[in-house]
Short mmCIF file of C-alpha atoms and ligand atoms in Angstrom, two decimals:
data_model
loop_
_atom_site.label_atom_id
_atom_site.label_comp_id
_atom_site.label_asym_id
_atom_site.label_seq_id
_atom_site.Cartn_x
_atom_site.Cartn_y
_atom_site.Cartn_z
CA MET D 1 -7.23 30.05 -40.24
CA ASP D 2 -8.52 28.63 -37.63
CA PRO D 3 -5.31 28.03 -34.30
CA ILE D 4 -8.01 25.67 -32.25
CA GLN D 5 -8.12 23.43 -36.30
CA LEU D 6 -4.83 23.07 -36.63
CA ILE D 7 -3.28 21.31 -33.08
CA GLN D 8 -6.86 18.93 -33.08
CA PHE D 9 -3.98 16.38 -33.05
CA ASP D 10 -3.18 13.53 -29.93
CA THR D 11 -0.13 13.62 -29.17
CA ALA D 12 2.32 10.41 -27.54
CA HIS D 13 3.15 12.04 -24.85
CA GLN D 14 1.18 13.57 -22.06
CA PRO D 15 2.48 16.56 -19.50
CA ARG D 16 2.14 15.56 -15.94
CA ALA D 17 -0.49 17.08 -13.81
CA TYR D 18 2.35 19.88 -12.25
CA VAL D 19 6.23 21.35 -12.69
CA ASN D 20 8.58 20.63 -9.77
CA SER D 21 9.54 23.38 -7.11
CA SER D 22 11.81 22.07 -5.33
CA VAL D 23 14.02 19.29 -6.74
CA ARG D 24 17.23 17.44 -5.38
CA PHE D 25 20.16 16.60 -7.26
CA HIS D 26 21.27 12.70 -7.49
CA HIS D 27 25.39 12.34 -5.72
CA ILE D 28 27.99 10.76 -7.62
CA PHE D 29 28.96 7.27 -6.80
CA SER D 30 31.49 4.64 -8.46
CA ASP D 31 29.55 0.22 -9.27
CA ALA D 32 32.95 -0.06 -6.83
CA ASP D 33 30.67 2.35 -3.84
CA ARG D 34 28.28 0.86 -4.86
CA LEU D 35 28.87 -3.24 -4.00
CA GLN D 36 31.21 -2.16 -1.23
CA ALA D 37 28.15 -0.50 0.12
CA ALA D 38 25.66 -3.40 -0.47
CA LYS D 39 28.04 -6.38 0.37
CA LYS D 40 28.68 -4.03 3.70
CA ALA D 41 24.19 -3.76 3.88
CA GLY D 42 24.12 -7.64 3.93
CA TRP D 43 22.63 -7.14 -0.23
CA ASN D 44 19.55 -6.65 1.64
CA VAL D 45 18.44 -3.91 -0.16
CA PHE D 46 16.88 -1.54 3.43
CA GLN D 47 19.74 -1.11 4.99
CA PHE D 48 21.11 0.01 1.60
CA PRO D 49 22.15 4.04 1.78
CA SER D 50 19.47 5.81 -0.22
CA GLU D 51 21.93 8.25 -1.06
CA MET D 52 23.14 6.08 -3.03
CA LEU D 53 20.46 5.14 -5.21
CA LEU D 54 19.90 6.78 -8.84
CA GLY D 55 16.25 8.33 -9.54
CA GLY D 56 14.33 4.87 -9.22
CA ASP D 57 13.85 4.32 -5.03
CA LEU D 58 10.52 1.56 -5.74
CA LEU D 59 10.77 -0.40 -2.04
CA SER D 60 7.54 1.78 -0.88
CA ASP D 61 5.68 4.51 -2.72
CA SER D 62 4.98 5.14 1.96
CA GLY D 63 5.76 7.76 2.95
CA THR D 64 7.86 8.86 -0.27
CA THR D 65 5.46 11.61 -2.08
CA THR D 66 7.15 14.90 -2.72
CA LEU D 67 4.89 17.71 -1.32
CA THR D 68 3.90 20.50 -2.75
CA ALA D 69 4.17 24.24 -2.42
CA GLU D 70 0.22 24.13 -0.90
CA GLN D 71 1.19 21.22 1.18
CA VAL D 72 5.27 23.27 2.19
CA ALA D 73 2.85 26.72 3.00
CA ALA D 74 0.59 24.97 5.13
CA MET D 75 3.52 23.43 7.01
CA PHE D 76 4.53 27.42 7.68
CA LEU D 77 0.95 26.62 9.57
CA GLY D 78 1.37 23.89 11.88
CA ASP D 79 1.04 25.63 15.43
CA GLU D 80 2.89 23.52 18.18
CA ALA D 81 0.41 23.28 20.58
CA TYR D 82 0.28 20.96 23.17
CA GLY D 83 -3.52 20.28 23.12
CA SER D 84 -6.31 21.65 19.98
CA ASN D 85 -3.35 22.80 17.73
CA TYR D 86 -4.97 25.07 14.89
CA GLY D 87 -4.31 22.37 12.71
CA TYR D 88 -6.27 19.90 14.17
CA PHE D 89 -9.19 21.17 13.44
CA LYS D 90 -7.56 21.37 10.63
CA LEU D 91 -8.23 18.42 8.92
CA LEU D 92 -10.73 17.46 11.18
CA GLU D 93 -12.76 19.59 8.70
CA SER D 94 -9.97 18.05 5.37
CA PHE D 95 -11.12 14.49 6.99
CA ALA D 96 -14.87 16.52 6.16
CA GLU D 97 -14.87 17.97 2.66
CA VAL D 98 -12.97 14.62 1.35
CA PHE D 99 -14.65 11.57 3.28
CA GLY D 100 -18.62 13.01 3.78
CA ILE D 101 -18.62 12.41 6.99
CA PRO D 102 -19.56 14.84 9.19
CA GLN D 103 -17.72 15.74 11.85
CA GLU D 104 -20.85 14.60 14.11
CA GLU D 105 -21.02 11.81 13.39
CA SER D 106 -17.78 10.67 13.81
CA GLU D 107 -14.97 9.79 16.67
CA VAL D 108 -10.98 9.95 15.26
CA PHE D 109 -8.04 9.37 16.38
CA LEU D 110 -4.85 10.27 15.40
CA PHE D 111 -1.76 8.01 15.24
CA HIS D 112 1.51 8.71 13.91
CA GLN D 113 1.11 6.00 11.11
CA GLY D 114 -1.11 3.51 9.99
CA ARG D 115 -0.30 0.40 12.01
CA ALA D 116 -0.64 2.41 15.36
CA ALA D 117 -4.20 2.99 14.59
CA GLU D 118 -4.37 -1.33 13.69
CA HIS D 119 -2.90 -1.75 17.28
CA ALA D 120 -5.08 0.40 18.22
CA LEU D 121 -7.54 -0.95 17.47
CA PHE D 122 -7.75 -5.18 17.45
CA THR D 123 -6.26 -4.42 21.22
CA GLN D 124 -9.59 -3.73 21.62
CA VAL D 125 -11.59 -5.83 19.18
CA GLY D 126 -8.99 -9.02 20.57
CA LYS D 127 -10.78 -7.96 24.66
CA TRP D 128 -13.86 -9.22 23.39
CA GLY D 129 -13.45 -12.59 22.61
CA LYS D 130 -12.59 -15.62 22.55
CA GLY D 131 -10.79 -18.22 18.93
CA MET D 132 -12.18 -14.70 17.19
CA ILE D 133 -11.09 -14.46 12.90
CA ILE D 134 -11.51 -11.17 10.74
CA PRO D 135 -11.86 -12.04 7.01
CA GLY D 136 -11.41 -9.24 4.57
CA ASN D 137 -10.25 -9.03 0.84
CA GLY D 138 -5.90 -9.49 1.83
CA HIS D 139 -5.06 -8.49 5.01
CA PHE D 140 -1.85 -5.73 4.72
CA ASP D 141 1.11 -7.30 6.53
CA THR D 142 1.02 -5.57 10.01
CA THR D 143 -2.79 -5.32 9.86
CA GLN D 144 -2.99 -9.11 9.94
CA ALA D 145 0.32 -9.07 12.37
CA ASN D 146 -1.92 -6.71 15.40
CA ILE D 147 -4.75 -9.31 14.18
CA GLU D 148 -2.59 -12.11 15.87
CA CYS D 149 -0.90 -10.87 18.25
CA ASN D 150 -4.12 -10.14 19.61
CA GLN D 151 -4.79 -13.83 19.99
CA MET D 152 -7.08 -13.92 16.82
CA THR D 153 -7.04 -14.85 13.31
CA ALA D 154 -6.41 -13.70 9.60
CA VAL D 155 -8.81 -15.24 7.17
CA ASP D 156 -7.88 -13.13 3.12
CA LEU D 157 -10.25 -13.73 0.94
CA PHE D 158 -9.30 -12.74 -2.32
CA LEU D 159 -10.65 -13.05 -5.75
CA PRO D 160 -9.76 -16.42 -7.57
CA GLU D 161 -9.20 -14.47 -10.25
CA LEU D 162 -6.23 -12.84 -8.72
CA LYS D 163 -4.23 -15.79 -9.73
CA LYS D 164 -5.10 -15.88 -12.69
CA SER D 165 -3.64 -13.84 -16.24
CA ASP D 166 -6.95 -13.32 -17.13
CA TYR D 167 -8.32 -9.17 -17.15
CA HIS D 168 -10.61 -9.16 -14.51
CA PRO D 169 -11.19 -5.01 -13.40
CA PHE D 170 -10.96 -5.90 -9.95
CA LYS D 171 -8.72 -8.32 -8.76
CA GLY D 172 -9.05 -7.30 -5.79
CA ASN D 173 -13.05 -7.47 -4.82
CA MET D 174 -13.38 -9.83 -1.96
CA ASP D 175 -14.52 -13.16 -2.40
CA LEU D 176 -18.36 -12.61 -1.65
CA GLU D 177 -19.52 -16.48 -1.44
CA ARG D 178 -16.29 -17.46 0.56
CA LEU D 179 -17.33 -15.15 3.39
CA GLU D 180 -21.22 -15.07 2.80
CA ALA D 181 -20.14 -18.97 3.94
CA LEU D 182 -17.63 -17.74 6.26
CA LEU D 183 -20.63 -16.21 7.87
CA LYS D 184 -22.36 -18.83 8.64
CA GLU D 185 -20.83 -21.00 10.09
CA LYS D 186 -18.08 -18.64 12.61
CA GLY D 187 -20.66 -15.49 12.19
CA ASP D 188 -20.01 -16.30 16.33
CA HIS D 189 -16.98 -15.61 16.32
CA ILE D 190 -16.86 -12.68 14.03
CA PRO D 191 -16.25 -9.42 15.20
CA MET D 192 -15.96 -7.22 12.31
CA VAL D 193 -15.10 -7.78 7.77
CA TYR D 194 -12.16 -5.86 7.37
CA LEU D 195 -11.84 -4.12 3.19
CA THR D 196 -9.45 -3.08 2.37
CA ILE D 197 -9.04 -0.44 -0.27
CA THR D 198 -7.09 -0.90 -2.73
CA ASN D 199 -5.89 -4.21 -1.84
CA ASN D 200 -1.92 -3.95 -1.75
CA THR D 201 -1.32 -7.60 -0.63
CA GLY D 202 -2.75 -8.73 -3.39
CA GLY D 203 -1.12 -7.19 -6.06
CA GLY D 204 -2.26 -3.72 -5.15
CA GLN D 205 -5.39 -4.62 -7.72
CA PRO D 206 -8.36 -2.25 -7.12
CA VAL D 207 -12.03 -3.15 -5.47
CA SER D 208 -15.53 -2.68 -7.05
CA LEU D 209 -18.24 -0.01 -5.10
CA GLU D 210 -20.44 -3.24 -6.57
CA ASN D 211 -18.95 -5.45 -4.16
CA ILE D 212 -17.79 -2.66 -1.68
CA ARG D 213 -21.95 -2.11 -1.15
CA ALA D 214 -21.92 -6.99 -1.11
CA VAL D 215 -19.60 -7.39 1.81
CA ARG D 216 -21.91 -4.17 3.62
CA LYS D 217 -25.55 -6.15 2.32
CA LEU D 218 -23.26 -9.82 3.75
CA CYS D 219 -22.16 -7.59 6.36
CA ASP D 220 -25.89 -5.88 7.50
CA GLU D 221 -28.17 -9.21 7.29
CA TYR D 222 -25.32 -11.00 9.89
CA GLY D 223 -25.72 -7.84 11.88
CA LYS D 224 -21.11 -7.28 11.35
CA PRO D 225 -19.72 -3.40 11.80
CA LEU D 226 -16.92 -3.01 8.28
CA PHE D 227 -14.16 -1.82 8.60
CA LEU D 228 -12.27 -0.10 5.59
CA ASP D 229 -8.13 0.03 5.31
CA VAL D 230 -7.89 3.17 3.12
CA CYS D 231 -4.74 3.94 2.95
CA ARG D 232 -5.14 4.19 -1.27
CA PHE D 233 -9.11 5.14 -1.23
CA ALA D 234 -8.88 8.08 -3.85
CA GLU D 235 -6.79 5.85 -6.13
CA ASN D 236 -9.25 3.08 -5.80
CA ALA D 237 -12.17 5.94 -6.27
CA TRP D 238 -9.47 6.87 -9.78
CA PHE D 239 -10.46 2.79 -10.66
CA ILE D 240 -13.71 3.43 -9.75
CA LYS D 241 -14.44 6.18 -12.09
CA ASN D 242 -12.66 4.39 -15.54
CA ARG D 243 -14.15 0.87 -15.07
CA GLU D 244 -17.11 0.67 -12.99
CA GLU D 245 -19.76 1.38 -16.08
CA GLN D 246 -22.63 4.07 -13.66
CA TYR D 247 -19.61 5.21 -12.96
CA LYS D 248 -17.91 6.77 -15.28
CA ASN D 249 -19.61 10.29 -15.16
CA THR D 250 -19.18 10.80 -11.57
CA PRO D 251 -16.77 13.85 -9.84
CA ILE D 252 -14.01 11.92 -8.27
CA PRO D 253 -14.66 13.07 -4.60
CA GLU D 254 -18.83 11.53 -4.97
CA ILE D 255 -17.17 8.65 -5.58
CA VAL D 256 -15.27 8.08 -2.83
CA HIS D 257 -18.23 9.99 0.06
CA GLU D 258 -20.08 6.44 -1.39
CA THR D 259 -17.15 4.41 -0.91
CA PHE D 260 -16.90 5.57 3.25
CA ALA D 261 -20.51 5.61 3.65
CA LEU D 262 -21.24 1.88 3.59
CA CYS D 263 -18.93 1.55 6.11
CA ASP D 264 -18.78 1.46 10.42
CA GLY D 265 -15.39 2.98 10.73
CA PHE D 266 -11.75 3.08 9.39
CA THR D 267 -8.10 2.89 9.77
CA VAL D 268 -5.29 4.59 7.37
CA SER D 269 -1.98 5.49 6.72
CA LEU D 270 -1.72 8.82 6.02
CA LYS D 271 1.83 8.16 4.28
CA LYS D 272 0.10 7.24 1.41
CA ASP D 273 -3.74 9.04 -0.42
CA GLY D 274 -2.86 11.33 2.69
CA LEU D 275 0.83 12.49 0.04
CA THR D 276 2.16 13.10 3.60
CA ASN D 277 5.30 12.31 4.84
CA MET D 278 3.91 10.58 8.40
CA GLY D 279 0.35 10.16 9.54
CA GLY D 280 -2.68 8.18 10.26
CA ALA D 281 -5.77 7.58 12.06
CA LEU D 282 -8.72 5.52 12.79
CA LEU D 283 -12.38 6.86 12.17
CA ILE D 284 -15.27 5.08 13.74
CA LYS D 285 -19.45 6.55 13.54
CA ARG D 286 -20.81 7.28 15.83
CA SER D 287 -24.06 5.73 14.54
CA SER D 288 -21.54 1.93 13.94
CA ARG D 289 -22.87 -0.37 16.12
CA ILE D 290 -19.65 -1.22 17.85
CA ILE D 291 -19.80 1.62 19.71
CA LYS D 292 -23.24 0.42 20.98
CA GLU D 293 -22.52 -2.74 21.98
CA HIS D 294 -18.77 -1.77 23.68
CA GLU D 295 -18.77 0.95 25.91
CA ALA D 296 -16.21 1.36 26.86
CA LEU D 297 -14.18 0.94 23.24
CA LEU D 298 -14.55 4.57 23.25
CA ASN D 299 -12.44 6.04 26.46
CA ASP D 300 -9.74 2.90 26.44
CA LEU D 301 -8.95 3.86 22.71
CA ARG D 302 -8.67 7.39 24.07
CA ASP D 303 -6.29 5.42 27.09
CA HIS D 304 -4.32 3.32 24.34
CA GLN D 305 -3.67 6.62 22.67
CA ILE D 306 -2.65 8.87 25.91
CA LEU D 307 -0.63 6.05 27.33
CA THR D 308 0.74 5.58 23.73
CA GLU D 309 1.22 8.99 20.78
CA GLY D 310 -0.14 11.05 23.41
CA HIS D 311 -2.71 14.03 23.21
CA PRO D 312 -5.13 13.48 21.23
CA THR D 313 -4.68 16.69 19.59
CA TYR D 314 -1.69 15.43 18.07
CA GLY D 315 -0.68 11.95 18.27
CA GLY D 316 1.92 11.14 16.95
CA MET D 317 1.97 14.00 14.54
CA THR D 318 4.36 17.30 14.98
CA GLY D 319 1.86 20.19 13.96
CA ARG D 320 3.18 20.50 11.26
CA ASP D 321 2.21 17.08 9.45
CA ILE D 322 -0.80 17.39 10.65
CA MET D 323 -1.01 20.74 8.14
CA VAL D 324 0.67 18.88 5.08
CA ILE D 325 -2.17 16.24 5.78
CA ALA D 326 -5.48 18.83 5.81
CA GLU D 327 -3.65 19.97 2.15
CA GLY D 328 -3.07 17.14 1.10
CA LEU D 329 -7.04 14.98 0.61
CA ARG D 330 -8.21 16.96 -0.68
CA THR D 331 -5.20 17.35 -3.64
CA VAL D 332 -4.85 13.34 -3.48
CA VAL D 333 -8.94 12.93 -4.90
CA LYS D 334 -8.34 15.99 -8.24
CA GLU D 335 -9.26 13.99 -11.39
CA GLU D 336 -5.57 15.33 -13.61
CA TYR D 337 -3.66 14.59 -10.05
CA LEU D 338 -5.13 10.92 -10.73
CA ASN D 339 -5.45 10.54 -13.95
CA SER D 340 -0.88 11.28 -13.96
CA ARG D 341 -0.04 9.53 -10.88
CA ILE D 342 -1.62 6.20 -12.39
CA GLY D 343 -1.21 7.14 -16.27
CA GLN D 344 2.94 7.01 -15.06
CA VAL D 345 2.46 3.81 -12.85
CA HIS D 346 1.02 2.26 -16.60
CA ALA D 347 3.30 2.97 -18.34
CA PHE D 348 6.13 2.30 -16.64
CA GLY D 349 4.42 -1.34 -16.60
CA GLU D 350 3.45 -1.28 -20.48
CA TYR D 351 7.48 -0.43 -21.08
CA LEU D 352 8.39 -3.68 -18.93
CA GLU D 353 5.30 -6.50 -19.94
CA LYS D 354 6.31 -4.82 -24.00
CA ASN D 355 9.48 -5.65 -23.62
CA ASN D 356 8.47 -9.34 -22.49
CA VAL D 357 9.43 -8.92 -18.29
CA PRO D 358 6.47 -11.44 -16.63
CA VAL D 359 3.76 -8.50 -14.92
CA LEU D 360 0.68 -8.73 -12.30
CA THR D 361 -1.44 -6.91 -15.19
CA PRO D 362 -3.87 -5.06 -14.99
CA PHE D 363 -1.61 -3.29 -13.58
CA GLY D 364 -3.20 -1.12 -9.99
CA GLY D 365 -1.99 1.71 -8.71
CA HIS D 366 1.20 2.43 -6.96
CA ALA D 367 3.35 -0.23 -8.26
CA VAL D 368 4.07 -2.78 -10.49
CA TYR D 369 4.53 -6.19 -9.56
CA ILE D 370 6.61 -8.54 -11.17
CA ASP D 371 6.61 -12.25 -11.47
CA VAL D 372 9.43 -13.67 -9.54
CA ASN D 373 9.13 -17.14 -10.64
CA ARG D 374 7.75 -16.56 -14.29
CA PHE D 375 10.51 -14.10 -14.58
CA PHE D 376 12.92 -16.78 -13.66
CA GLU D 377 11.10 -20.02 -15.60
CA GLY D 378 13.56 -22.63 -17.63
CA THR D 379 16.63 -21.89 -15.56
CA LYS D 380 17.90 -23.77 -12.68
CA HIS D 381 15.79 -21.67 -10.57
CA LYS D 382 13.81 -22.73 -7.23
CA PRO D 383 12.18 -20.67 -6.54
CA GLU D 384 13.85 -21.47 -2.47
CA ASP D 385 16.94 -20.36 -4.05
CA PHE D 386 15.14 -16.96 -3.46
CA GLY D 387 15.99 -15.43 -7.22
CA GLY D 388 13.76 -12.28 -6.38
CA VAL D 389 16.19 -10.54 -3.28
CA ALA D 390 18.47 -11.34 -5.92
CA LEU D 391 17.24 -9.79 -8.20
CA THR D 392 16.93 -7.02 -5.88
CA ALA D 393 20.59 -6.96 -4.59
CA LEU D 394 21.64 -6.52 -7.94
CA LEU D 395 19.52 -3.88 -9.22
CA LEU D 396 21.49 -2.38 -6.17
CA LEU D 397 24.15 -1.92 -7.63
CA LYS D 398 23.11 0.19 -10.33
CA GLY D 399 21.04 2.98 -8.49
CA VAL D 400 18.26 0.81 -8.47
CA ARG D 401 15.74 0.24 -5.72
CA LEU D 402 12.60 -2.59 -5.55
CA CYS D 403 10.79 -4.88 -2.44
CA GLU D 404 11.17 -8.68 -2.45
CA LEU D 405 7.21 -9.44 -1.62
CA GLY D 406 7.63 -12.92 -1.88
CA ALA D 407 9.27 -16.82 -1.15
CA PHE D 408 11.77 -14.24 1.33
CA ALA D 409 9.14 -12.30 2.80
CA PHE D 410 6.15 -13.49 3.00
CA GLY D 411 8.10 -17.59 3.55
CA HIS D 412 9.70 -19.08 6.59
CA TRP D 413 12.09 -21.65 7.07
CA ASP D 414 10.28 -24.81 9.23
CA LYS D 415 12.68 -25.48 11.27
CA GLU D 416 11.61 -28.94 12.56
CA GLN D 417 11.85 -30.04 9.38
CA GLN D 418 15.26 -28.39 7.22
CA LYS D 419 13.24 -26.59 4.88
CA GLU D 420 11.57 -23.45 3.58
CA VAL D 421 7.76 -23.26 3.87
CA LEU D 422 7.12 -21.03 -0.12
CA PRO D 423 4.19 -18.84 -0.06
CA SER D 424 1.86 -18.44 -2.71
CA ASN D 425 2.57 -15.24 -4.38
CA ASN D 426 6.00 -14.47 -5.19
CA PHE D 427 7.03 -10.59 -6.20
CA VAL D 428 9.42 -8.17 -6.80
CA ARG D 429 7.05 -5.26 -6.04
CA CYS D 430 8.42 -1.75 -7.85
CA ALA D 431 6.41 0.66 -5.50
CA VAL D 432 6.13 4.25 -7.14
CA PRO D 433 6.26 6.77 -5.05
CA ARG D 434 3.50 9.91 -5.56
CA ASN D 435 4.94 13.59 -7.61
CA LYS D 436 8.73 12.48 -6.86
CA TYR D 437 9.78 11.27 -10.70
CA GLU D 438 9.50 11.73 -13.76
CA ILE D 439 8.74 8.94 -16.33
CA GLN D 440 11.80 8.96 -17.42
CA ASP D 441 13.79 7.92 -14.42
CA LEU D 442 11.02 5.17 -13.99
CA LEU D 443 12.16 3.91 -18.16
CA TYR D 444 15.29 3.74 -16.61
CA VAL D 445 14.51 1.01 -14.03
CA ALA D 446 12.54 -0.93 -16.14
CA ASP D 447 15.81 -1.02 -19.33
CA CYS D 448 17.44 -2.11 -15.84
CA VAL D 449 15.22 -4.82 -14.95
CA ILE D 450 14.91 -5.17 -18.91
CA GLU D 451 18.91 -6.36 -19.83
CA LEU D 452 19.00 -8.70 -16.46
CA HIS D 453 16.09 -10.27 -17.33
CA LYS D 454 17.66 -11.12 -20.84
CA LYS D 455 20.88 -12.57 -18.23
CA ARG D 456 18.43 -14.40 -16.08
CA HIS D 457 20.27 -17.75 -16.66
CA GLU D 458 23.51 -16.04 -15.32
CA ILE D 459 21.79 -14.65 -11.74
CA PRO D 460 22.56 -15.82 -8.75
CA ARG D 461 21.02 -17.14 -5.96
CA ALA D 462 20.61 -15.57 -2.84
CA VAL D 463 21.80 -17.49 0.57
CA PRO D 464 20.51 -16.21 3.81
CA VAL D 465 23.32 -16.02 6.07
CA HIS D 466 22.00 -14.29 8.18
CA GLY D 467 17.82 -14.28 10.05
CA ARG D 468 16.92 -16.97 7.70
CA GLU D 469 14.58 -18.16 10.91
CA LEU D 470 13.90 -14.93 12.17
CA THR D 471 10.52 -13.21 12.31
CA LEU D 472 9.60 -10.39 9.79
CA ARG D 473 13.30 -12.10 8.30
CA HIS D 474 12.87 -9.65 5.97
CA PHE D 475 13.36 -6.35 7.66
CA LYS D 476 16.47 -7.87 9.64
CA ALA D 477 18.39 -10.53 6.66
CA ARG D 478 21.58 -11.35 5.57
CA PHE D 479 22.62 -12.91 2.47
CA GLU D 480 25.42 -14.21 -0.40
CA LEU D 481 24.74 -13.98 -3.47
CA GLY D 482 26.25 -17.68 -4.77
CA GLU D 483 26.27 -19.79 -7.81
CA ILE D 484 23.35 -21.67 -9.03
CA LYS D 485 23.15 -25.56 -9.12
N1 F0G N 501 -3.15 -1.14 5.10
C1 F0G N 501 -2.32 -0.97 4.77
C2 F0G N 501 -2.61 -1.64 2.61
C3 F0G N 501 -0.46 -0.62 3.67
O1 F0G N 501 -0.05 -0.57 2.22
C4 F0G N 501 0.31 0.05 5.53
C5 F0G N 501 1.54 -0.27 4.63
C6 F0G N 501 0.04 -0.56 6.00
C7 F0G N 501 -1.70 -0.86 6.44
C8 F0G N 501 0.64 0.55 7.27
O2 F0G N 501 0.73 1.83 6.86
O3 F0G N 501 2.88 1.88 6.94
O4 F0G N 501 2.20 3.26 7.90
O5 F0G N 501 2.04 1.49 9.20
N2 F0G N 501 2.02 0.04 4.27
C9 F0G N 501 3.55 0.11 3.64
C10 F0G N 501 4.24 0.00 1.89
C11 F0G N 501 4.56 0.18 4.56
O6 F0G N 501 4.87 -0.24 1.46
O7 F0G N 501 2.74 -1.00 0.84
P1 F0G N 501 2.13 1.46 7.68
#
């Protein structure tokens, strides 16, 4: 008997890449307790107490990671010195190693989270002229807001395939034809091109290296810097390895280096692939043309950082946070981690799909997106009944939290016309925190969604009773649930 021969079989289930070293038990609440809390919160998911959730808090994958034992150990080495703490140097080493950009080539600015880094960058870029446009493959809402509050326009050049149900391996790619047309027509007003990997606004879809390289080539032809938003750079690299034929044998760390070699700089929220609970950064390569063309840039950025975040060597973070990031970046590029992480998101999505819940496919790396318009097809629901909000409201009662990113979050109320202006996408997002849940938790979430899908004709409408006309209204609004007419 050859023992190795005997174990040559496939299994339906795969082990995770890790085991739990610390757990937190749920507190016990009744349906009635949750109903009372949901009403008090005006059915707004952001206002609902997280302690009442039952292992299905899929509101965001941002800052919600469970730390590894190595990160917890590193945290104890956090040095809370005001200037040049120990972790700062460890973080710079980690950046150089993981991103492949040598320390002597990079100007690194630390911030407490991604949007603070975007704010610093676009406050400076906004000074370079009037009527400027920043083209991207799909700006995240904070990026768009930071561009627009500095009197520039954020233009999203989504691939047309994103809207289609047919398979495309890289639906997050930039539409190159429209980018070239824009550079040709309005090049004088374009200070930089911005590429978000993976494309969170575009359904969490990945961007291919071929596309990043083609964008770089266009940037070079038209003399423009290329900046990346790299919140989910490691997950993007996993897709490149698994879907771009020529990279199937390339190790993930090398794909990451190739990606970063193509940019002039980047902004990042380290709360995603930094595997941390708080942190962000802006990095500009010293070789970038923007440093030569804008002499004051680096000094002005340092001033901005000192005014808003503190000394550049801690940038709004504690020494402990910094140590956790330095360690997390080394874990996130491990293939066994990424296989387990993205495999879990996909298993969750496939279960929903198999049970007839309309979801955006192929699945991205960090979330599964429920297509709200298709979910309510054949019912009396209209998009302005905010069925996506009503679905997330009812799920709170089952201890599950998802996030509407559609008619309510991205639409707005037109005061003059007294009607809703609807966005083109209408999703409910199930964002999966890293290293936090077991597949059983996600299948419970899916079961709740599947049952409500069967009862979709009975789902009420969500009526905004406060905040309909406000900016960023999804964070602030209150609703009542009303009969569907
Ligand atoms: N860019 C992208 C692509 C993001 O997904 C986010 C945040 C940010 C920038 C801003 O980073 O939150 O650290 O200030 N996304 C979170 C989400 C909030 O739920 O998708 P931040």
